[in-house]
C-alpha cells in the first residue's frame, strides 16, 4: 500500500505591489475597512514582462535550492491556473517542462480551477501518480489575476494578488514519515458560477454571493469530511482556509466555533493569491512539529469548494 | 414587527464586530452606526438563515435601515 506524501513546498510572491491605503480615498473606503475587514495592506503584482510560467519558475528555483531536488527524477507536473502563460497554448505545464529541462517521460498537464484548485490538485496528482507508477511529482499553483483585474473595480482590485507555489509530492509506503492526504470532500454550485467570472476579458465579482456561498457551504463540507474520517473537529490542529479576505476567514472561524490560534491569516502583504493562498500557509505548517492534523479548505470560482484532511503518522 | 426587530438587533450584535453600537433608532442608516458593506452582508446572510427567506441582490440597496430590513423580512416570510 502506498500513499502520496507532501515533502516540501516553496513559493514566490513578486516584490512589486500596489498599496491599498493609497487607493482608499479614491474608492471612498475607511482605513479601518482595509485592515479590519479585507486584512490586506498590499496586493502583489507581477513585474512588467513577467507571466504565469515565470512565477512558477521562481517558485521552483526556491524549491530546488531548499531541497536539492534532482529535476531529472520528476515524473509529472501539474499547473493549477485559469490565467495560463501567454495565450494558453501550449499549456503552462508544458512550457515549464521545457524551461526546467525535465525528462520527456515526465507527464505535464494544467488544471483549470481557481481558489479550490490546490486541494483538487492534491487529489488529482495523488491518484495520477499512484495509477501510473510516478515516484515524484510537482504541483504548481499560479493564477495571476493582475492579468484580468479592472483597475477601477474596487470589489476586486483591493483583494487579489499575484503569487505562485510548488509542492513536491512523493509516492511512499504508507508507514513512511510525512504529511499525506487522508480524506477529501468536494462540491460545486455551477448554477451560481457568474458570481465570479470573466466578462469581456475583465474579472467581475458579486461579493455578497461569493461570501454567502463560502460562509454556508464550507462548514458542512468540512464537517462531512471529518465525519467520513472519524475525526472530531477538536482533534484538528490547524484549519488553513483559502485567504479570500480576513472577513470571510473570520466568519468561517466564528461559524465553526474554532479558536483563533487554529485559524491563521496570511494575506496582509500579498492579498488573495487564489490557488496559492493555501500552500503559502502550508509551507510553514509542514515543518511545525506540534501539528498532526491539518484541514485545508479552498472555495471560490465555480462556485466550487474542496476540503482535505492532512495527517502525519505519530 | 416587534419580535422581528428584536431578533435582527440580536443578529447585529452577534455578527458585527465588538464595539458596534446598539441600533436604537430603527430609521437611522446602518452606515451611521459604523456598519460597512461586509457587516451588512453578514447581517443579511444571518437574517436569510434565521427567517428562511432569500434576499434578492436588487433589493439590497433599499435595506439600509433596521426598520426597512424588518419590514422586508416581515413581508417576505415569518420568523
mmCIF file of C-alpha atoms in Angstrom:
data_model
loop_
_atom_site.group_PDB
_atom_site.id
_atom_site.type_symbol
_atom_site.label_atom_id
_atom_site.label_comp_id
_atom_site.label_asym_id
_atom_site.label_seq_id
_atom_site.Cartn_x
_atom_site.Cartn_y
_atom_site.Cartn_z
ATOM 1 C CA UNK A 1 0.000 0.000 0.000
ATOM 2 C CA UNK A 2 1.377 3.411 -0.947
ATOM 3 C CA UNK A 3 0.443 6.985 -0.085
ATOM 4 C CA UNK A 4 1.223 10.404 -1.525
ATOM 5 C CA UNK A 5 3.440 12.408 0.805
ATOM 6 C CA UNK A 6 3.938 16.182 0.732
ATOM 7 C CA UNK A 7 7.717 16.502 1.012
ATOM 8 C CA UNK A 8 8.203 20.244 0.677
ATOM 9 C CA UNK A 9 6.549 23.452 -0.502
ATOM 10 C CA UNK A 10 8.171 26.580 -1.876
ATOM 11 C CA UNK A 11 6.627 29.768 -3.159
ATOM 12 C CA UNK A 12 7.235 33.021 -4.936
ATOM 13 C CA UNK A 13 5.474 36.304 -4.261
ATOM 14 C CA UNK A 14 6.582 39.184 -6.505
ATOM 15 C CA UNK A 15 8.278 42.050 -4.683
ATOM 16 C CA UNK A 16 6.314 44.673 -6.558
ATOM 17 C CA UNK A 17 2.934 45.566 -5.097
ATOM 18 C CA UNK A 18 0.072 48.054 -5.012
ATOM 19 C CA UNK A 19 -0.774 49.556 -1.630
ATOM 20 C CA UNK A 20 -4.425 49.596 -0.629
ATOM 21 C CA UNK A 21 -4.015 52.630 1.636
ATOM 22 C CA UNK A 22 -3.160 54.648 -1.462
ATOM 23 C CA UNK A 23 -6.436 53.607 -3.087
ATOM 24 C CA UNK A 24 -8.669 54.159 -0.056
ATOM 25 C CA UNK A 25 -9.507 57.775 -0.814
ATOM 26 C CA UNK A 26 -10.159 57.123 -4.474
ATOM 27 C CA UNK A 27 -12.678 54.409 -3.616
ATOM 28 C CA UNK A 28 -14.090 56.253 -0.543
ATOM 29 C CA UNK A 29 -13.012 53.469 1.779
ATOM 30 C CA UNK A 30 -12.423 53.940 5.505
ATOM 31 C CA UNK A 31 -8.865 52.960 6.507
ATOM 32 C CA UNK A 32 -10.252 50.573 9.154
ATOM 33 C CA UNK A 33 -12.022 48.615 6.446
ATOM 34 C CA UNK A 34 -8.724 47.760 4.772
ATOM 35 C CA UNK A 35 -7.059 46.464 7.933
ATOM 36 C CA UNK A 36 -10.008 45.023 9.849
ATOM 37 C CA UNK A 37 -12.149 43.593 7.070
ATOM 38 C CA UNK A 38 -10.029 42.981 3.997
ATOM 39 C CA UNK A 39 -6.905 42.337 6.061
ATOM 40 C CA UNK A 40 -4.825 43.272 3.035
ATOM 41 C CA UNK A 41 -2.322 46.128 3.095
ATOM 42 C CA UNK A 42 -0.793 45.420 -0.286
ATOM 43 C CA UNK A 43 -1.544 43.273 -3.296
ATOM 44 C CA UNK A 44 1.465 41.745 -5.030
ATOM 45 C CA UNK A 45 1.864 42.333 -8.750
ATOM 46 C CA UNK A 46 3.995 40.635 -11.366
ATOM 47 C CA UNK A 47 6.655 42.849 -12.863
ATOM 48 C CA UNK A 48 6.037 44.074 -16.410
ATOM 49 C CA UNK A 49 7.037 41.277 -18.765
ATOM 50 C CA UNK A 50 6.524 38.560 -16.155
ATOM 51 C CA UNK A 51 3.886 35.901 -16.775
ATOM 52 C CA UNK A 52 2.422 32.785 -15.181
ATOM 53 C CA UNK A 53 5.243 30.453 -16.164
ATOM 54 C CA UNK A 54 7.817 32.893 -14.789
ATOM 55 C CA UNK A 55 6.139 32.851 -11.380
ATOM 56 C CA UNK A 56 6.207 29.042 -11.393
ATOM 57 C CA UNK A 57 9.868 29.051 -12.385
ATOM 58 C CA UNK A 58 10.745 31.322 -9.466
ATOM 59 C CA UNK A 59 8.853 29.063 -7.057
ATOM 60 C CA UNK A 60 10.666 26.043 -8.487
ATOM 61 C CA UNK A 61 14.050 27.741 -8.022
ATOM 62 C CA UNK A 62 13.223 28.226 -4.335
ATOM 63 C CA UNK A 63 12.219 24.559 -4.010
ATOM 64 C CA UNK A 64 15.342 23.336 -5.760
ATOM 65 C CA UNK A 65 17.541 25.484 -3.548
ATOM 66 C CA UNK A 66 15.877 24.214 -0.406
ATOM 67 C CA UNK A 67 15.635 20.503 -1.226
ATOM 68 C CA UNK A 68 18.401 19.850 -3.743
ATOM 69 C CA UNK A 69 15.761 18.148 -5.895
ATOM 70 C CA UNK A 70 17.094 16.239 -8.906
ATOM 71 C CA UNK A 71 14.957 17.645 -11.717
ATOM 72 C CA UNK A 72 15.622 14.555 -13.857
ATOM 73 C CA UNK A 73 13.756 12.475 -11.271
ATOM 74 C CA UNK A 74 10.445 14.319 -11.707
ATOM 75 C CA UNK A 75 7.767 12.064 -13.238
ATOM 76 C CA UNK A 76 4.863 14.503 -13.561
ATOM 77 C CA UNK A 77 3.999 18.165 -13.173
ATOM 78 C CA UNK A 78 0.637 19.879 -12.877
ATOM 79 C CA UNK A 79 -0.047 23.626 -13.004
ATOM 80 C CA UNK A 80 -3.272 24.864 -11.426
ATOM 81 C CA UNK A 81 -4.228 28.048 -13.237
ATOM 82 C CA UNK A 82 -7.040 29.843 -15.023
ATOM 83 C CA UNK A 83 -4.686 32.554 -16.234
ATOM 84 C CA UNK A 84 -2.174 30.495 -18.163
ATOM 85 C CA UNK A 85 1.083 31.758 -19.614
ATOM 86 C CA UNK A 86 0.754 33.822 -22.784
ATOM 87 C CA UNK A 87 -2.357 32.867 -24.704
ATOM 88 C CA UNK A 88 -2.709 29.465 -23.043
ATOM 89 C CA UNK A 89 -1.253 27.382 -25.893
ATOM 90 C CA UNK A 90 0.873 25.474 -25.196
ATOM 91 C CA UNK A 91 -0.334 24.709 -21.694
ATOM 92 C CA UNK A 92 1.736 26.311 -18.957
ATOM 93 C CA UNK A 93 2.932 22.966 -17.574
ATOM 94 C CA UNK A 94 4.420 22.050 -20.967
ATOM 95 C CA UNK A 95 6.118 25.435 -21.199
ATOM 96 C CA UNK A 96 7.504 24.897 -17.727
ATOM 97 C CA UNK A 97 8.586 21.366 -18.608
ATOM 98 C CA UNK A 98 10.704 22.776 -21.401
ATOM 99 C CA UNK A 99 12.148 25.613 -19.375
ATOM 100 C CA UNK A 100 13.104 23.348 -16.469
ATOM 101 C CA UNK A 101 14.646 20.757 -18.776
ATOM 102 C CA UNK A 102 12.596 17.872 -17.382
ATOM 103 C CA UNK A 103 12.824 14.409 -18.919
ATOM 104 C CA UNK A 104 10.484 13.535 -21.820
ATOM 105 C CA UNK A 105 8.825 10.747 -19.851
ATOM 106 C CA UNK A 106 7.510 13.386 -17.428
ATOM 107 C CA UNK A 107 3.732 13.908 -17.769
ATOM 108 C CA UNK A 108 2.556 17.542 -17.805
ATOM 109 C CA UNK A 109 -0.943 18.968 -17.670
ATOM 110 C CA UNK A 110 -2.831 22.002 -16.386
ATOM 111 C CA UNK A 111 -5.874 22.047 -14.119
ATOM 112 C CA UNK A 112 -8.406 24.806 -14.710
ATOM 113 C CA UNK A 113 -9.557 25.652 -11.199
ATOM 114 C CA UNK A 114 -9.468 28.747 -9.020
ATOM 115 C CA UNK A 115 -9.464 29.017 -5.242
ATOM 116 C CA UNK A 116 -10.314 25.328 -4.701
ATOM 117 C CA UNK A 117 -7.554 24.292 -7.110
ATOM 118 C CA UNK A 118 -4.782 23.384 -4.690
ATOM 119 C CA UNK A 119 -6.951 20.880 -2.839
ATOM 120 C CA UNK A 120 -8.219 19.395 -6.108
ATOM 121 C CA UNK A 121 -4.626 19.259 -7.322
ATOM 122 C CA UNK A 122 -3.501 17.212 -4.326
ATOM 123 C CA UNK A 123 -6.226 14.664 -5.012
ATOM 124 C CA UNK A 124 -5.721 14.509 -8.778
ATOM 125 C CA UNK A 125 -1.955 14.238 -8.518
ATOM 126 C CA UNK A 126 -2.055 11.615 -5.792
ATOM 127 C CA UNK A 127 -4.382 9.438 -7.877
ATOM 128 C CA UNK A 128 -2.451 10.058 -11.097
ATOM 129 C CA UNK A 129 0.891 9.263 -9.510
ATOM 130 C CA UNK A 130 -0.267 6.030 -7.896
ATOM 131 C CA UNK A 131 -2.155 4.884 -11.001
ATOM 132 C CA UNK A 132 0.811 5.475 -13.276
ATOM 133 C CA UNK A 133 3.712 4.478 -11.079
ATOM 134 C CA UNK A 134 5.097 8.007 -10.664
ATOM 135 C CA UNK A 135 7.536 8.319 -7.781
ATOM 136 C CA UNK A 136 7.819 12.107 -7.736
ATOM 137 C CA UNK A 137 5.633 14.982 -8.899
ATOM 138 C CA UNK A 138 5.378 18.745 -8.696
ATOM 139 C CA UNK A 139 2.102 20.546 -8.090
ATOM 140 C CA UNK A 140 2.299 24.205 -9.126
ATOM 141 C CA UNK A 141 -0.249 26.937 -8.439
ATOM 142 C CA UNK A 142 -0.066 30.296 -10.221
ATOM 143 C CA UNK A 143 -3.109 32.368 -11.089
ATOM 144 C CA UNK A 144 -2.048 35.990 -11.555
ATOM 145 C CA UNK A 145 -5.340 37.880 -11.528
ATOM 146 C CA UNK A 146 -3.493 41.059 -12.400
ATOM 147 C CA UNK A 147 -3.923 39.843 -15.995
ATOM 148 C CA UNK A 148 -7.709 40.244 -15.750
ATOM 149 C CA UNK A 149 -8.321 42.799 -12.999
ATOM 150 C CA UNK A 150 -10.088 46.057 -13.809
ATOM 151 C CA UNK A 151 -8.094 48.762 -12.022
ATOM 152 C CA UNK A 152 -11.317 50.735 -11.465
ATOM 153 C CA UNK A 153 -13.210 47.873 -9.830
ATOM 154 C CA UNK A 154 -12.989 48.325 -6.064
ATOM 155 C CA UNK A 155 -14.543 44.890 -5.475
ATOM 156 C CA UNK A 156 -11.535 43.074 -6.904
ATOM 157 C CA UNK A 157 -8.550 45.404 -7.258
ATOM 158 C CA UNK A 158 -8.045 45.619 -3.481
ATOM 159 C CA UNK A 159 -8.272 41.863 -2.992
ATOM 160 C CA UNK A 160 -6.307 39.831 -5.472
ATOM 161 C CA UNK A 161 -2.523 39.492 -5.530
ATOM 162 C CA UNK A 162 -0.123 37.509 -7.706
ATOM 163 C CA UNK A 163 1.871 34.581 -6.402
ATOM 164 C CA UNK A 164 2.920 31.019 -7.097
ATOM 165 C CA UNK A 165 3.741 27.854 -5.202
ATOM 166 C CA UNK A 166 5.163 24.434 -5.894
ATOM 167 C CA UNK A 167 4.618 21.314 -3.791
ATOM 168 C CA UNK A 168 6.923 18.305 -4.042
ATOM 169 C CA UNK A 169 4.882 15.106 -3.811
ATOM 170 C CA UNK A 170 6.301 11.610 -3.486
ATOM 171 C CA UNK A 171 4.741 8.177 -3.586
ATOM 172 C CA UNK A 172 5.819 6.359 -0.446
ATOM 173 C CA UNK A 173 4.985 3.291 1.665
ATOM 174 C CA UNK A 174 2.087 4.034 3.992
ATOM 175 C CA UNK A 175 4.318 3.803 7.065
ATOM 176 C CA UNK A 176 6.687 6.467 5.683
ATOM 177 C CA UNK A 177 7.174 9.728 7.528
ATOM 178 C CA UNK A 178 5.487 12.885 6.327
ATOM 179 C CA UNK A 179 2.182 14.617 5.684
ATOM 180 C CA UNK A 180 -0.366 12.858 3.479
ATOM 181 C CA UNK A 181 -3.976 13.486 2.457
ATOM 182 C CA UNK A 182 -6.272 11.231 4.466
ATOM 183 C CA UNK A 183 -9.663 12.341 3.142
ATOM 184 C CA UNK A 184 -11.191 14.750 0.631
ATOM 185 C CA UNK A 185 -14.624 16.259 0.014
ATOM 186 C CA UNK A 186 -15.656 18.373 -2.973
ATOM 187 C CA UNK A 187 -18.711 20.335 -4.005
ATOM 188 C CA UNK A 188 -19.822 22.553 -6.900
ATOM 189 C CA UNK A 189 -22.623 25.088 -7.360
ATOM 190 C CA UNK A 190 -22.259 25.737 -11.047
ATOM 191 C CA UNK A 191 -25.619 27.499 -11.285
ATOM 192 C CA UNK A 192 -24.059 30.460 -9.436
ATOM 193 C CA UNK A 193 -20.874 30.500 -11.485
ATOM 194 C CA UNK A 194 -21.466 34.037 -12.724
ATOM 195 C CA UNK A 195 -20.788 35.331 -9.204
ATOM 196 C CA UNK A 196 -17.072 35.258 -10.011
ATOM 197 C CA UNK A 197 -16.246 35.216 -13.680
ATOM 198 C CA UNK A 198 -14.540 36.956 -16.581
ATOM 199 C CA UNK A 199 -16.641 39.125 -18.891
ATOM 200 C CA UNK A 200 -15.138 40.899 -21.859
ATOM 201 C CA UNK A 201 -11.706 39.974 -20.591
ATOM 202 C CA UNK A 202 -12.264 41.519 -17.145
ATOM 203 C CA UNK A 203 -12.835 39.895 -13.775
ATOM 204 C CA UNK A 204 -16.227 40.600 -12.178
ATOM 205 C CA UNK A 205 -17.358 39.522 -8.746
ATOM 206 C CA UNK A 206 -20.671 39.563 -6.913
ATOM 207 C CA UNK A 207 -19.115 39.763 -3.489
ATOM 208 C CA UNK A 208 -22.235 39.017 -1.489
ATOM 209 C CA UNK A 209 -22.987 35.865 -3.464
ATOM 210 C CA UNK A 210 -19.432 34.564 -3.123
ATOM 211 C CA UNK A 211 -19.475 35.400 0.595
ATOM 212 C CA UNK A 212 -22.802 33.626 1.151
ATOM 213 C CA UNK A 213 -21.587 30.542 -0.700
ATOM 214 C CA UNK A 214 -18.342 30.383 1.257
ATOM 215 C CA UNK A 215 -19.932 31.016 4.651
ATOM 216 C CA UNK A 216 -22.699 28.440 4.199
ATOM 217 C CA UNK A 217 -21.071 25.714 2.065
ATOM 218 C CA UNK A 218 -17.643 25.304 3.637
ATOM 219 C CA UNK A 219 -18.500 24.436 7.285
ATOM 220 C CA UNK A 220 -20.787 21.491 6.378
ATOM 221 C CA UNK A 221 -18.288 20.307 3.755
ATOM 222 C CA UNK A 222 -15.567 20.126 6.408
ATOM 223 C CA UNK A 223 -17.901 18.532 8.952
ATOM 224 C CA UNK A 224 -18.902 15.828 6.464
ATOM 225 C CA UNK A 225 -15.268 15.146 5.579
ATOM 226 C CA UNK A 226 -14.237 14.845 9.222
ATOM 227 C CA UNK A 227 -17.209 12.560 9.893
ATOM 228 C CA UNK A 228 -16.078 10.361 6.984
ATOM 229 C CA UNK A 229 -12.614 10.211 8.516
ATOM 230 C CA UNK A 230 -13.900 9.638 12.062
ATOM 231 C CA UNK A 231 -12.013 12.680 13.307
ATOM 232 C CA UNK A 232 -13.501 15.186 15.769
ATOM 233 C CA UNK A 233 -13.290 18.895 14.996
ATOM 234 C CA UNK A 234 -11.387 19.455 18.257
ATOM 235 C CA UNK A 235 -8.706 16.978 17.180
ATOM 236 C CA UNK A 236 -7.641 19.094 14.200
ATOM 237 C CA UNK A 237 -4.604 21.274 14.972
ATOM 238 C CA UNK A 238 -4.900 23.828 12.146
ATOM 239 C CA UNK A 239 -7.527 24.968 9.693
ATOM 240 C CA UNK A 240 -5.972 26.544 6.621
ATOM 241 C CA UNK A 241 -8.789 28.357 4.861
ATOM 242 C CA UNK A 242 -8.401 29.935 1.463
ATOM 243 C CA UNK A 243 -7.456 33.559 2.163
ATOM 244 C CA UNK A 244 -10.311 35.224 0.303
ATOM 245 C CA UNK A 245 -10.367 38.121 2.756
ATOM 246 C CA UNK A 246 -9.904 38.495 6.506
ATOM 247 C CA UNK A 247 -13.660 38.851 6.817
ATOM 248 C CA UNK A 248 -14.506 35.508 5.241
ATOM 249 C CA UNK A 249 -11.803 33.697 7.252
ATOM 250 C CA UNK A 250 -13.089 35.303 10.483
ATOM 251 C CA UNK A 251 -16.654 34.401 9.505
ATOM 252 C CA UNK A 252 -15.762 30.747 8.931
ATOM 253 C CA UNK A 253 -13.867 30.613 12.205
ATOM 254 C CA UNK A 254 -16.821 32.058 14.112
ATOM 255 C CA UNK A 255 -19.375 29.856 12.395
ATOM 256 C CA UNK A 256 -17.333 26.737 13.125
ATOM 257 C CA UNK A 257 -16.561 27.966 16.662
ATOM 258 C CA UNK A 258 -12.831 27.470 16.185
ATOM 259 C CA UNK A 259 -10.190 29.041 18.426
ATOM 260 C CA UNK A 260 -8.284 31.897 16.817
ATOM 261 C CA UNK A 261 -4.863 30.230 17.111
ATOM 262 C CA UNK A 262 -6.004 27.329 14.934
ATOM 263 C CA UNK A 263 -7.005 29.558 12.016
ATOM 264 C CA UNK A 264 -4.028 31.540 10.704
ATOM 265 C CA UNK A 265 -4.265 34.531 8.396
ATOM 266 C CA UNK A 266 -1.726 35.179 5.669
ATOM 267 C CA UNK A 267 -2.833 37.793 3.207
ATOM 268 C CA UNK A 268 -1.767 41.139 4.665
ATOM 269 C CA UNK A 269 1.331 41.503 2.498
ATOM 270 C CA UNK A 270 0.181 39.924 -0.764
ATOM 271 C CA UNK A 271 -3.612 39.701 -0.891
ATOM 272 C CA UNK A 272 -5.749 36.815 -2.075
ATOM 273 C CA UNK A 273 -3.465 34.747 -4.290
ATOM 274 C CA UNK A 274 -6.247 32.376 -5.440
ATOM 275 C CA UNK A 275 -5.000 28.744 -5.554
ATOM 276 C CA UNK A 276 -1.660 29.747 -3.992
ATOM 277 C CA UNK A 277 -3.113 31.032 -0.727
ATOM 278 C CA UNK A 278 -3.319 27.608 0.975
ATOM 279 C CA UNK A 279 0.188 26.375 0.035
ATOM 280 C CA UNK A 280 1.629 29.754 1.118
ATOM 281 C CA UNK A 281 0.376 28.933 4.624
ATOM 282 C CA UNK A 282 1.003 25.213 4.456
ATOM 283 C CA UNK A 283 4.705 25.633 3.710
ATOM 284 C CA UNK A 284 5.196 26.894 7.280
ATOM 285 C CA UNK A 285 2.831 24.384 8.870
ATOM 286 C CA UNK A 286 4.547 21.359 7.297
ATOM 287 C CA UNK A 287 7.643 21.958 9.443
ATOM 288 C CA UNK A 288 5.745 22.543 12.686
ATOM 289 C CA UNK A 289 6.492 19.575 14.951
ATOM 290 C CA UNK A 290 3.448 20.356 17.119
ATOM 291 C CA UNK A 291 0.957 19.650 14.339
ATOM 292 C CA UNK A 292 -0.535 16.244 13.500
ATOM 293 C CA UNK A 293 -3.757 17.039 11.647
ATOM 294 C CA UNK A 294 -4.469 19.940 9.296
ATOM 295 C CA UNK A 295 -7.660 20.750 7.419
ATOM 296 C CA UNK A 296 -7.384 22.604 4.111
ATOM 297 C CA UNK A 297 -10.413 24.301 2.549
ATOM 298 C CA UNK A 298 -10.447 26.122 -0.781
ATOM 299 C CA UNK A 299 -13.545 27.874 -2.114
ATOM 300 C CA UNK A 300 -14.475 30.391 -4.775
ATOM 301 C CA UNK A 301 -14.594 30.345 -8.572
ATOM 302 C CA UNK A 302 -17.123 27.819 -9.869
ATOM 303 C CA UNK A 303 -18.642 28.178 -7.467
ATOM 304 C CA UNK A 304 -16.515 25.402 -6.111
ATOM 305 C CA UNK A 305 -15.250 24.199 -2.754
ATOM 306 C CA UNK A 306 -12.832 21.459 -1.769
ATOM 307 C CA UNK A 307 -11.570 20.270 1.587
ATOM 308 C CA UNK A 308 -8.785 17.925 2.605
ATOM 309 C CA UNK A 309 -7.664 16.382 5.872
ATOM 310 C CA UNK A 310 -3.886 16.077 6.066
ATOM 311 C CA UNK A 311 -2.312 13.797 8.649
ATOM 312 C CA UNK A 312 1.140 12.594 9.564
ATOM 313 C CA UNK A 313 1.931 9.421 11.452
ATOM 314 C CA UNK A 314 2.772 9.749 15.152
ATOM 315 C CA UNK B 1 -42.671 43.576 13.830
ATOM 316 C CA UNK B 2 -41.562 43.889 17.466
ATOM 317 C CA UNK B 3 -40.412 40.272 17.571
ATOM 318 C CA UNK B 4 -38.576 40.590 14.260
ATOM 319 C CA UNK B 5 -36.837 43.777 15.318
ATOM 320 C CA UNK B 6 -35.515 42.152 18.478
ATOM 321 C CA UNK B 7 -34.224 39.184 16.518
ATOM 322 C CA UNK B 8 -32.475 41.401 13.963
ATOM 323 C CA UNK B 9 -30.935 43.528 16.731
ATOM 324 C CA UNK B 10 -29.599 40.290 18.218
ATOM 325 C CA UNK B 11 -28.171 39.284 14.842
ATOM 326 C CA UNK B 12 -26.393 42.636 14.518
ATOM 327 C CA UNK B 13 -24.887 42.156 17.996
ATOM 328 C CA UNK B 14 -23.774 38.640 17.116
ATOM 329 C CA UNK B 15 -22.422 39.251 13.625
ATOM 330 C CA UNK B 16 -20.875 42.726 13.824
ATOM 331 C CA UNK B 17 -17.523 43.463 15.448
ATOM 332 C CA UNK B 18 -17.304 44.126 19.196
ATOM 333 C CA UNK B 19 -17.895 47.810 19.884
ATOM 334 C CA UNK B 20 -20.636 48.191 17.287
ATOM 335 C CA UNK B 21 -23.244 50.448 18.935
ATOM 336 C CA UNK B 22 -26.760 49.211 19.693
ATOM 337 C CA UNK B 23 -29.127 50.211 16.900
ATOM 338 C CA UNK B 24 -31.519 52.310 18.974
ATOM 339 C CA UNK B 25 -33.025 54.336 16.127
ATOM 340 C CA UNK B 26 -34.546 51.928 13.569
ATOM 341 C CA UNK B 27 -34.765 54.651 10.940
ATOM 342 C CA UNK B 28 -31.121 55.653 11.122
ATOM 343 C CA UNK B 29 -28.894 54.160 8.411
ATOM 344 C CA UNK B 30 -26.770 51.128 9.274
ATOM 345 C CA UNK B 31 -23.801 53.056 7.909
ATOM 346 C CA UNK B 32 -24.319 55.741 10.556
ATOM 347 C CA UNK B 33 -23.772 53.067 13.191
ATOM 348 C CA UNK B 34 -20.476 52.172 11.571
ATOM 349 C CA UNK B 35 -21.632 49.087 9.677
ATOM 350 C CA UNK B 36 -19.767 48.655 6.399
ATOM 351 C CA UNK B 37 -20.745 46.633 3.346
ATOM 352 C CA UNK B 38 -19.254 43.405 4.724
ATOM 353 C CA UNK B 39 -21.005 43.811 8.084
ATOM 354 C CA UNK B 40 -24.274 44.278 6.238
ATOM 355 C CA UNK B 41 -23.594 41.176 4.104
ATOM 356 C CA UNK B 42 -23.079 39.208 7.303
ATOM 357 C CA UNK B 43 -26.287 40.554 8.835
ATOM 358 C CA UNK B 44 -28.304 39.793 5.700
ATOM 359 C CA UNK B 45 -26.974 36.241 5.478
ATOM 360 C CA UNK B 46 -27.837 35.612 9.131
ATOM 361 C CA UNK B 47 -31.334 37.041 8.511
ATOM 362 C CA UNK B 48 -31.799 34.793 5.478
ATOM 363 C CA UNK B 49 -30.883 31.760 7.560
ATOM 364 C CA UNK B 50 -32.918 32.793 10.622
ATOM 365 C CA UNK B 51 -36.087 33.737 8.732
ATOM 366 C CA UNK B 52 -35.803 31.252 5.876
ATOM 367 C CA UNK B 53 -36.038 33.937 3.208
ATOM 368 C CA UNK B 54 -33.944 34.805 0.180
ATOM 369 C CA UNK B 55 -32.958 38.459 -0.106
ATOM 370 C CA UNK B 56 -32.523 39.355 -3.768
ATOM 371 C CA UNK B 57 -29.472 41.333 -4.871
ATOM 372 C CA UNK B 58 -31.675 44.016 -6.415
ATOM 373 C CA UNK B 59 -33.307 44.649 -3.012
ATOM 374 C CA UNK B 60 -30.077 45.196 -1.097
ATOM 375 C CA UNK B 61 -29.661 48.886 -1.830
ATOM 376 C CA UNK B 62 -33.027 49.610 -0.187
ATOM 377 C CA UNK B 63 -32.237 47.719 3.012
ATOM 378 C CA UNK B 64 -30.200 50.464 4.623
ATOM 379 C CA UNK B 65 -32.018 50.772 7.965
ATOM 380 C CA UNK B 66 -33.244 48.424 10.653
ATOM 381 C CA UNK B 67 -36.855 49.404 10.058
ATOM 382 C CA UNK B 68 -36.512 48.830 6.321
ATOM 383 C CA UNK B 69 -34.928 45.422 6.831
ATOM 384 C CA UNK B 70 -37.533 44.365 9.396
ATOM 385 C CA UNK B 71 -40.405 45.409 7.120
ATOM 386 C CA UNK B 72 -38.809 43.462 4.268
ATOM 387 C CA UNK B 73 -38.427 40.335 6.391
ATOM 388 C CA UNK B 74 -41.984 40.585 7.693
ATOM 389 C CA UNK B 75 -43.257 40.827 4.155
ATOM 390 C CA UNK B 76 -41.047 38.056 2.791
ATOM 391 C CA UNK B 77 -41.516 35.435 5.478
ATOM 392 C CA UNK B 78 -42.296 34.669 9.039
ATOM 393 C CA UNK B 79 -39.901 34.462 11.958
#
